[in-house]
mmCIF file of C-alpha atoms in Angstrom:
data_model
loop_
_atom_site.group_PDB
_atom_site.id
_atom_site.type_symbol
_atom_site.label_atom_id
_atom_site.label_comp_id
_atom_site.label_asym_id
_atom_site.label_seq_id
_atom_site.Cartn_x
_atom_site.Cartn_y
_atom_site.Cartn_z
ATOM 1 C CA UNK A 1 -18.450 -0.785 2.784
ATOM 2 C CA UNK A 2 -15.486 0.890 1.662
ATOM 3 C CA UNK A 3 -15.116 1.708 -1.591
ATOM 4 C CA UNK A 4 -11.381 1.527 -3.601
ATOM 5 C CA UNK A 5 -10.764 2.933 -6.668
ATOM 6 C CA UNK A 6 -7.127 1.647 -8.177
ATOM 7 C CA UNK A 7 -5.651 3.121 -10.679
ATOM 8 C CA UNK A 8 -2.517 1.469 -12.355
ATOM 9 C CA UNK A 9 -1.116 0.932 -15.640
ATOM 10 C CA UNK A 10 0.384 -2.198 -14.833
ATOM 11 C CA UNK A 11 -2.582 -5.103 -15.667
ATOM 12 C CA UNK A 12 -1.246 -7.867 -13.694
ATOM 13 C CA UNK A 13 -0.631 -6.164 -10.714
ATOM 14 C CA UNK A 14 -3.636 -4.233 -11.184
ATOM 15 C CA UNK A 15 -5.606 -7.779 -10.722
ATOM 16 C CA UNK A 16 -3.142 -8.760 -8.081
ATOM 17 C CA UNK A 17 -4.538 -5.325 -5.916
ATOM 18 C CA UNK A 18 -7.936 -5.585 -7.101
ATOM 19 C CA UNK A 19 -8.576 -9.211 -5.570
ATOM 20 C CA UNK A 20 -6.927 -8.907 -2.886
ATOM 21 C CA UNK A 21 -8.704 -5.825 -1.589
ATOM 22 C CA UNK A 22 -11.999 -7.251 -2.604
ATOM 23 C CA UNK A 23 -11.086 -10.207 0.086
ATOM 24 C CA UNK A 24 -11.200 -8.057 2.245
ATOM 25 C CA UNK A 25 -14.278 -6.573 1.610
ATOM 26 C CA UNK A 26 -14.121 -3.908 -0.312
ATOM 27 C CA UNK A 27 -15.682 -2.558 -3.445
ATOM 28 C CA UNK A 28 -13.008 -2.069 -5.831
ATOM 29 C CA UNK A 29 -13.112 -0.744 -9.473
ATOM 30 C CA UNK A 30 -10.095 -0.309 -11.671
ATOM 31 C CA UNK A 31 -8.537 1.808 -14.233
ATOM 32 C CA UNK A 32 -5.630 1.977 -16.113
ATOM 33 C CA UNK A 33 -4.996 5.117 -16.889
ATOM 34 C CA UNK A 34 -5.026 8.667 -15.691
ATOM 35 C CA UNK A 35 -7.969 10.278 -17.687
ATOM 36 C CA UNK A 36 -9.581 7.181 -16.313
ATOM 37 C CA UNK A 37 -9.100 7.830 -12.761
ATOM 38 C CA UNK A 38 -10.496 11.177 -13.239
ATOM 39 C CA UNK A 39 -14.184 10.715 -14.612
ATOM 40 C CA UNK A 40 -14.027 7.528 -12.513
ATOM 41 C CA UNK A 41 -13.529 9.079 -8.945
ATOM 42 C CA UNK A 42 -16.176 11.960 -9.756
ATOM 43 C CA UNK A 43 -18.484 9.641 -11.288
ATOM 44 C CA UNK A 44 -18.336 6.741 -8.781
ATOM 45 C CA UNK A 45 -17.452 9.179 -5.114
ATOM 46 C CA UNK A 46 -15.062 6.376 -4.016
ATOM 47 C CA UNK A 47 -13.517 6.678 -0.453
ATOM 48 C CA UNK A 48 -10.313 5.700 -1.554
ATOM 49 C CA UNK A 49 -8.234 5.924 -4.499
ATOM 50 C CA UNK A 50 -4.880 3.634 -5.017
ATOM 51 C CA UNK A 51 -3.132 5.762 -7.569
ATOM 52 C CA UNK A 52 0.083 4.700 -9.760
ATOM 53 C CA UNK A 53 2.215 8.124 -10.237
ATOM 54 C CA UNK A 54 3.875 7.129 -13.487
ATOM 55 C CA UNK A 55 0.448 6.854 -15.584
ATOM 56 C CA UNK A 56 -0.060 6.754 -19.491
ATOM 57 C CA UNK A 57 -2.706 9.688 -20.940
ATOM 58 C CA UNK A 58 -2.425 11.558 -17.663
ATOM 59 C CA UNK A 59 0.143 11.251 -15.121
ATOM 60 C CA UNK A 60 -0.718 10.726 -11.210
ATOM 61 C CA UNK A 61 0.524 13.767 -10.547
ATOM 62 C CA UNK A 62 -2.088 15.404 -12.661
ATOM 63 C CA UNK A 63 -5.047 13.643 -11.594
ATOM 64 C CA UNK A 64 -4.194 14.609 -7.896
ATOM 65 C CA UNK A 65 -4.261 18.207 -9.117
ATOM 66 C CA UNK A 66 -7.521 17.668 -11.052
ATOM 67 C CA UNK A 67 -9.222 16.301 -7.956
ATOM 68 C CA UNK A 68 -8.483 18.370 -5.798
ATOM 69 C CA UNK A 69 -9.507 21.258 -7.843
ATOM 70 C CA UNK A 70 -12.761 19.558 -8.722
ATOM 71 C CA UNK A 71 -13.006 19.127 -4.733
ATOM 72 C CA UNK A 72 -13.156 14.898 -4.540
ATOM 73 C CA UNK A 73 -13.679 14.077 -1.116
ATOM 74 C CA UNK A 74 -11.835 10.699 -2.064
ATOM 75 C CA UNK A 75 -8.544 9.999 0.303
ATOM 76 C CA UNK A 76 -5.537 9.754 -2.434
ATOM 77 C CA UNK A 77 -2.841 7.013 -1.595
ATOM 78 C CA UNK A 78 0.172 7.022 -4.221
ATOM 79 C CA UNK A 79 1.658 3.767 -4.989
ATOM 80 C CA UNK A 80 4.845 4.191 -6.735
ATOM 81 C CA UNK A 81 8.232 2.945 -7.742
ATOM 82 C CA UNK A 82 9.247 7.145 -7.290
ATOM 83 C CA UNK A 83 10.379 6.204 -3.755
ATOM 84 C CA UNK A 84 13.271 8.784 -2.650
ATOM 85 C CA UNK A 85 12.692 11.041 0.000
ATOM 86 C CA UNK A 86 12.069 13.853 -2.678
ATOM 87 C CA UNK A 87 9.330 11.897 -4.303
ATOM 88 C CA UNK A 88 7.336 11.529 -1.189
ATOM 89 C CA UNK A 89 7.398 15.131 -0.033
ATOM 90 C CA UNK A 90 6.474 15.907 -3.516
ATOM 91 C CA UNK A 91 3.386 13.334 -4.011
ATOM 92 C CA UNK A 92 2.882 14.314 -0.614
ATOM 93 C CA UNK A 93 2.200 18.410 -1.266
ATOM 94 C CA UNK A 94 0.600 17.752 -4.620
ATOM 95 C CA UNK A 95 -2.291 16.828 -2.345
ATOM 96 C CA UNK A 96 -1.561 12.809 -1.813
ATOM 97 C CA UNK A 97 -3.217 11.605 1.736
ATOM 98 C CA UNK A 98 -0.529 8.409 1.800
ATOM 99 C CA UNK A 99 2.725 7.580 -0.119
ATOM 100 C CA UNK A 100 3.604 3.756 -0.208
ATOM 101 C CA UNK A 101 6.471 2.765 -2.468
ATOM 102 C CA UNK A 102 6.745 -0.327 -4.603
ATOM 103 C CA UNK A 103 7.578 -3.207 -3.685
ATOM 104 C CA UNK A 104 5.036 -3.400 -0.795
ATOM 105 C CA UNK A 105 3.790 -5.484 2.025
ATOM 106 C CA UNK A 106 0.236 -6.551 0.509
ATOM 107 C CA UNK A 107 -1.081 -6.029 4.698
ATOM 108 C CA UNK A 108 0.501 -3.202 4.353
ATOM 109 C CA UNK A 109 -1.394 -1.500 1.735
ATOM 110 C CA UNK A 110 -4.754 -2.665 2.909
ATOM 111 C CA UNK A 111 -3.754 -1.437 6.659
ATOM 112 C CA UNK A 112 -2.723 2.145 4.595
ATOM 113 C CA UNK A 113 -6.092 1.501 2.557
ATOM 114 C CA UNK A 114 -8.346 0.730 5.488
ATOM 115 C CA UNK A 115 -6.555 3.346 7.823
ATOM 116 C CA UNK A 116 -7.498 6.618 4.590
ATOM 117 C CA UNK A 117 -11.165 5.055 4.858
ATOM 118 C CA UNK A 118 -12.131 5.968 7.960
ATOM 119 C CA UNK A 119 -10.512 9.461 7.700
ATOM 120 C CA UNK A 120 -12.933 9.854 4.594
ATOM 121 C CA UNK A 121 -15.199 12.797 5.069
ATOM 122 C CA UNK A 122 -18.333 10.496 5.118
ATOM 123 C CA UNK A 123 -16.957 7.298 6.760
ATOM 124 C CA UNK A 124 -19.241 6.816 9.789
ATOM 125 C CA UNK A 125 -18.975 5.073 13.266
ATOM 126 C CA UNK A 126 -17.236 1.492 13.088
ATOM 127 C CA UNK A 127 -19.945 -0.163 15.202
ATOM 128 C CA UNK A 128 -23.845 0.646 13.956
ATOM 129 C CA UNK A 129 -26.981 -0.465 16.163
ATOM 130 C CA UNK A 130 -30.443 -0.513 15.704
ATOM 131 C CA UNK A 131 -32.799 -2.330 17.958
ATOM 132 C CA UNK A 132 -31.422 -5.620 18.711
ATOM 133 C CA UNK A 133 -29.099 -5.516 15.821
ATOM 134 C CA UNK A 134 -25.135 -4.592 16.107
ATOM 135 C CA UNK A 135 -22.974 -4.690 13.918
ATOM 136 C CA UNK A 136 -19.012 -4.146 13.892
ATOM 137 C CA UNK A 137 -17.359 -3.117 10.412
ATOM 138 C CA UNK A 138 -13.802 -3.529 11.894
ATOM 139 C CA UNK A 139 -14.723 -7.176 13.343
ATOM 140 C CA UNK A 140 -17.062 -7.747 10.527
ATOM 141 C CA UNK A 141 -19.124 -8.928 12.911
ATOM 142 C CA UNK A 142 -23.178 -9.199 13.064
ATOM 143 C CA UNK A 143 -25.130 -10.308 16.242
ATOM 144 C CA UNK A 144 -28.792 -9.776 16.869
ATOM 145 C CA UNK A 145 -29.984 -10.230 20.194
ATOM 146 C CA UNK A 146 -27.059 -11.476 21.273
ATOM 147 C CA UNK A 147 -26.872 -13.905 18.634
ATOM 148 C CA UNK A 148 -23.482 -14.289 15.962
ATOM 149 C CA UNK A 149 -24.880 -14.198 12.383
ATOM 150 C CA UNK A 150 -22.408 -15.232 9.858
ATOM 151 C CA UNK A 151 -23.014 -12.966 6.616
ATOM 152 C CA UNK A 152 -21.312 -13.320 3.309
ATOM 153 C CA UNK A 153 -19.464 -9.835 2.459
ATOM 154 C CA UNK A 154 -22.357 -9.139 0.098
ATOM 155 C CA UNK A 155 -25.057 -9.888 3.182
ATOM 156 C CA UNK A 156 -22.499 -7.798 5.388
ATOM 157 C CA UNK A 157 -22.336 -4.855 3.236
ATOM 158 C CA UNK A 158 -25.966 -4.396 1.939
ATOM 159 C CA UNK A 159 -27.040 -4.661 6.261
ATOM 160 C CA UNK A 160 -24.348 -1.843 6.614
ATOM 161 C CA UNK A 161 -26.104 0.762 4.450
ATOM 162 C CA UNK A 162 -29.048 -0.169 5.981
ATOM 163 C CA UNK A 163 -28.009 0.136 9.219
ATOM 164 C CA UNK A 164 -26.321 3.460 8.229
ATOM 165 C CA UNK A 165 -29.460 4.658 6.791
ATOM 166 C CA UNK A 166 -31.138 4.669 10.108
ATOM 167 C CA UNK A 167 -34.657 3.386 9.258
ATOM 168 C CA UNK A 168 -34.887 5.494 6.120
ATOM 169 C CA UNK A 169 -35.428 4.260 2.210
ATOM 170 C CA UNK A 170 -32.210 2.740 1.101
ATOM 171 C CA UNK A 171 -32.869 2.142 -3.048
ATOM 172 C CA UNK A 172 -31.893 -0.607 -4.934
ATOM 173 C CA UNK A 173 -29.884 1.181 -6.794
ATOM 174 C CA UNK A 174 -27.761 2.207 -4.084
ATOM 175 C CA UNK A 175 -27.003 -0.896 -2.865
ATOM 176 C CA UNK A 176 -26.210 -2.120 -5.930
ATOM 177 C CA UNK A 177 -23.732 1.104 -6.128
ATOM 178 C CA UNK A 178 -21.793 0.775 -2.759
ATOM 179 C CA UNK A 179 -21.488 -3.087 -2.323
ATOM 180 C CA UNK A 180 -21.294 -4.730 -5.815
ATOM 181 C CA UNK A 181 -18.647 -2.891 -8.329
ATOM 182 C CA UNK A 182 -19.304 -0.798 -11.571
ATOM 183 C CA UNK A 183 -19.327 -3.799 -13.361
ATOM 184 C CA UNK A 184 -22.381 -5.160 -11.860
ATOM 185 C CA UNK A 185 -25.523 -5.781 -14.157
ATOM 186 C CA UNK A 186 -28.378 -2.727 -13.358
ATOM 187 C CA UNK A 187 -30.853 -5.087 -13.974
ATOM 188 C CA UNK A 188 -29.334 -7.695 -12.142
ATOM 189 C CA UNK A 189 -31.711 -9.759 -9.410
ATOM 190 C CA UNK A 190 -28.481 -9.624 -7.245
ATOM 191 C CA UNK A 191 -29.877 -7.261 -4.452
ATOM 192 C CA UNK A 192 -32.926 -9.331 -4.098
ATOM 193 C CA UNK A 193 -31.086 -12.088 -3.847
ATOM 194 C CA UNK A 194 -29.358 -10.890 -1.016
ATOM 195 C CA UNK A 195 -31.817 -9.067 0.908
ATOM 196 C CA UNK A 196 -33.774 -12.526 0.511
ATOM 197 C CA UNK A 197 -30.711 -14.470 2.270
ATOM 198 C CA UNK A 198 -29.393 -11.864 4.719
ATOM 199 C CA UNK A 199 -33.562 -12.099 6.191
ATOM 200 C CA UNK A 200 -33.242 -15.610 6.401
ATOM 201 C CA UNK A 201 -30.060 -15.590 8.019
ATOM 202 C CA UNK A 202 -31.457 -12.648 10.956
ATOM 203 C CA UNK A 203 -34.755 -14.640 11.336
ATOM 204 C CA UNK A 204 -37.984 -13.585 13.111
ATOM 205 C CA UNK A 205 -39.141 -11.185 13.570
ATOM 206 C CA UNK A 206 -38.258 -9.436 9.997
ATOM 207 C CA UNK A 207 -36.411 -6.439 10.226
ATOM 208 C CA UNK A 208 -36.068 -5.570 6.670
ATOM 209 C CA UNK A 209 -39.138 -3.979 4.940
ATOM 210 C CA UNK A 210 -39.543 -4.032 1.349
ATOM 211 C CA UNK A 211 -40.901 -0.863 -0.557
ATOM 212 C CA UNK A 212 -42.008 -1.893 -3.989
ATOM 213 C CA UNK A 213 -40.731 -0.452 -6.431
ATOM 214 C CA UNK A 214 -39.143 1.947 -4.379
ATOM 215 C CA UNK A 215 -36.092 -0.065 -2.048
ATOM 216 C CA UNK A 216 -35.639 -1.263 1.573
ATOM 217 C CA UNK A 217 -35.749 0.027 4.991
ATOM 218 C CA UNK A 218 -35.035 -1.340 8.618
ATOM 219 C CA UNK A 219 -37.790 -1.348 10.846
#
């Protein structure tokens, strides 16, 4: 799943960004500040950041500069009220991947959003197989052996990593990472929860084995 990070001062619209991004399936944190935005992206790797210019403690301009010197892989789109011609060149050669001005088109910002994602260094391909599964991020679509399978977006993103994992050891704790938020309980029984449904809803024969202890793999 793709992962947002959105940094902006601005609470309300903040929330406004925040759920709507999240309906479309993403895994969004927030910050409201630019010291924020820093330790967040390092700490949390996110694919994309939605970054306010004009930002209290540390201004957008800075924290571009700070990532990119600390080498964050994460895709940088400015949102700003700075919209002259000037302002965009400028965001632009600080190191921004995307400039969209305020007011915005909500589709426009996830199209932006969705569009920085899959330049991310690590985004993979949009459509993953294994076996008699397939599954189509863009489509957000799931058959298995020909079969549709309606998944929720939790279902939809935990099969993903799998999928991307190829057969090998995905942790709980990596789930838990890229398809919940940071705000998500450690030693919540969420990703069990889950993995329990999303089997149910692929049927026989089981293609998700459980490690104890350890995390899940596809067979």
């Amino acid at each position: 799943m793709l992962r947002v990070l959105v940094v902006e001062d601005d609470t309300v619209l903040a929330g406004l960004i925040v759920d709507g991004l999240r309906e479309h399936g993403m895994v969004v944190d927030v910050v409201h500040d630019g010291a924020a935005a820093v330790s967040r992206t390092l700490d949390l790797a996110p694919d994309v950041l939605v970054l306010d210019r004009d930002l209290p403690v540390l201004h957008g301009d800075d924290v571009t500069r700070a990532l990119i010197r600390e080498g964050s892989p994460a895709r940088i789109l400015m949102l700003t009220a700075a919209a002259t011609l000037d302002h965009r060149v400028e965001g632009l050669q600080l190191g921004a991947d995307d400039y969209l001005a305020k007011p915005f088109a909500f589709r426009e910002l996830v199209a932006r959003v969705t569009a920085l994602g899959r330049r991310a260094p690590d985004r993979r391909p949009a459509v993953l197989t294994r076996g008699d599964l397939h599954l189509d991020i863009g489509r957000h679509e799931v058959r298995r052996a020909g079969r549709h399978v309606t998944l929720t977006r939790k279902e939809f993103g935990v099969l993903t990593e799998l999928l991307r994992a190829d057969g090998e050891l995905v942790s709980a704790e990596h789930l838990l990472n890229r398809v919940w938020d940071e705000n998500a309980d450690p030693f919540t029984t969420a990703v069990r929860t889950t993995v329990k449904t999303l089997r149910h809803k692929l049927g026989a024969p089981d293609p998700i084995t459980t490690i104890v202890g350890r995390g899940y793999r596809l067979t």
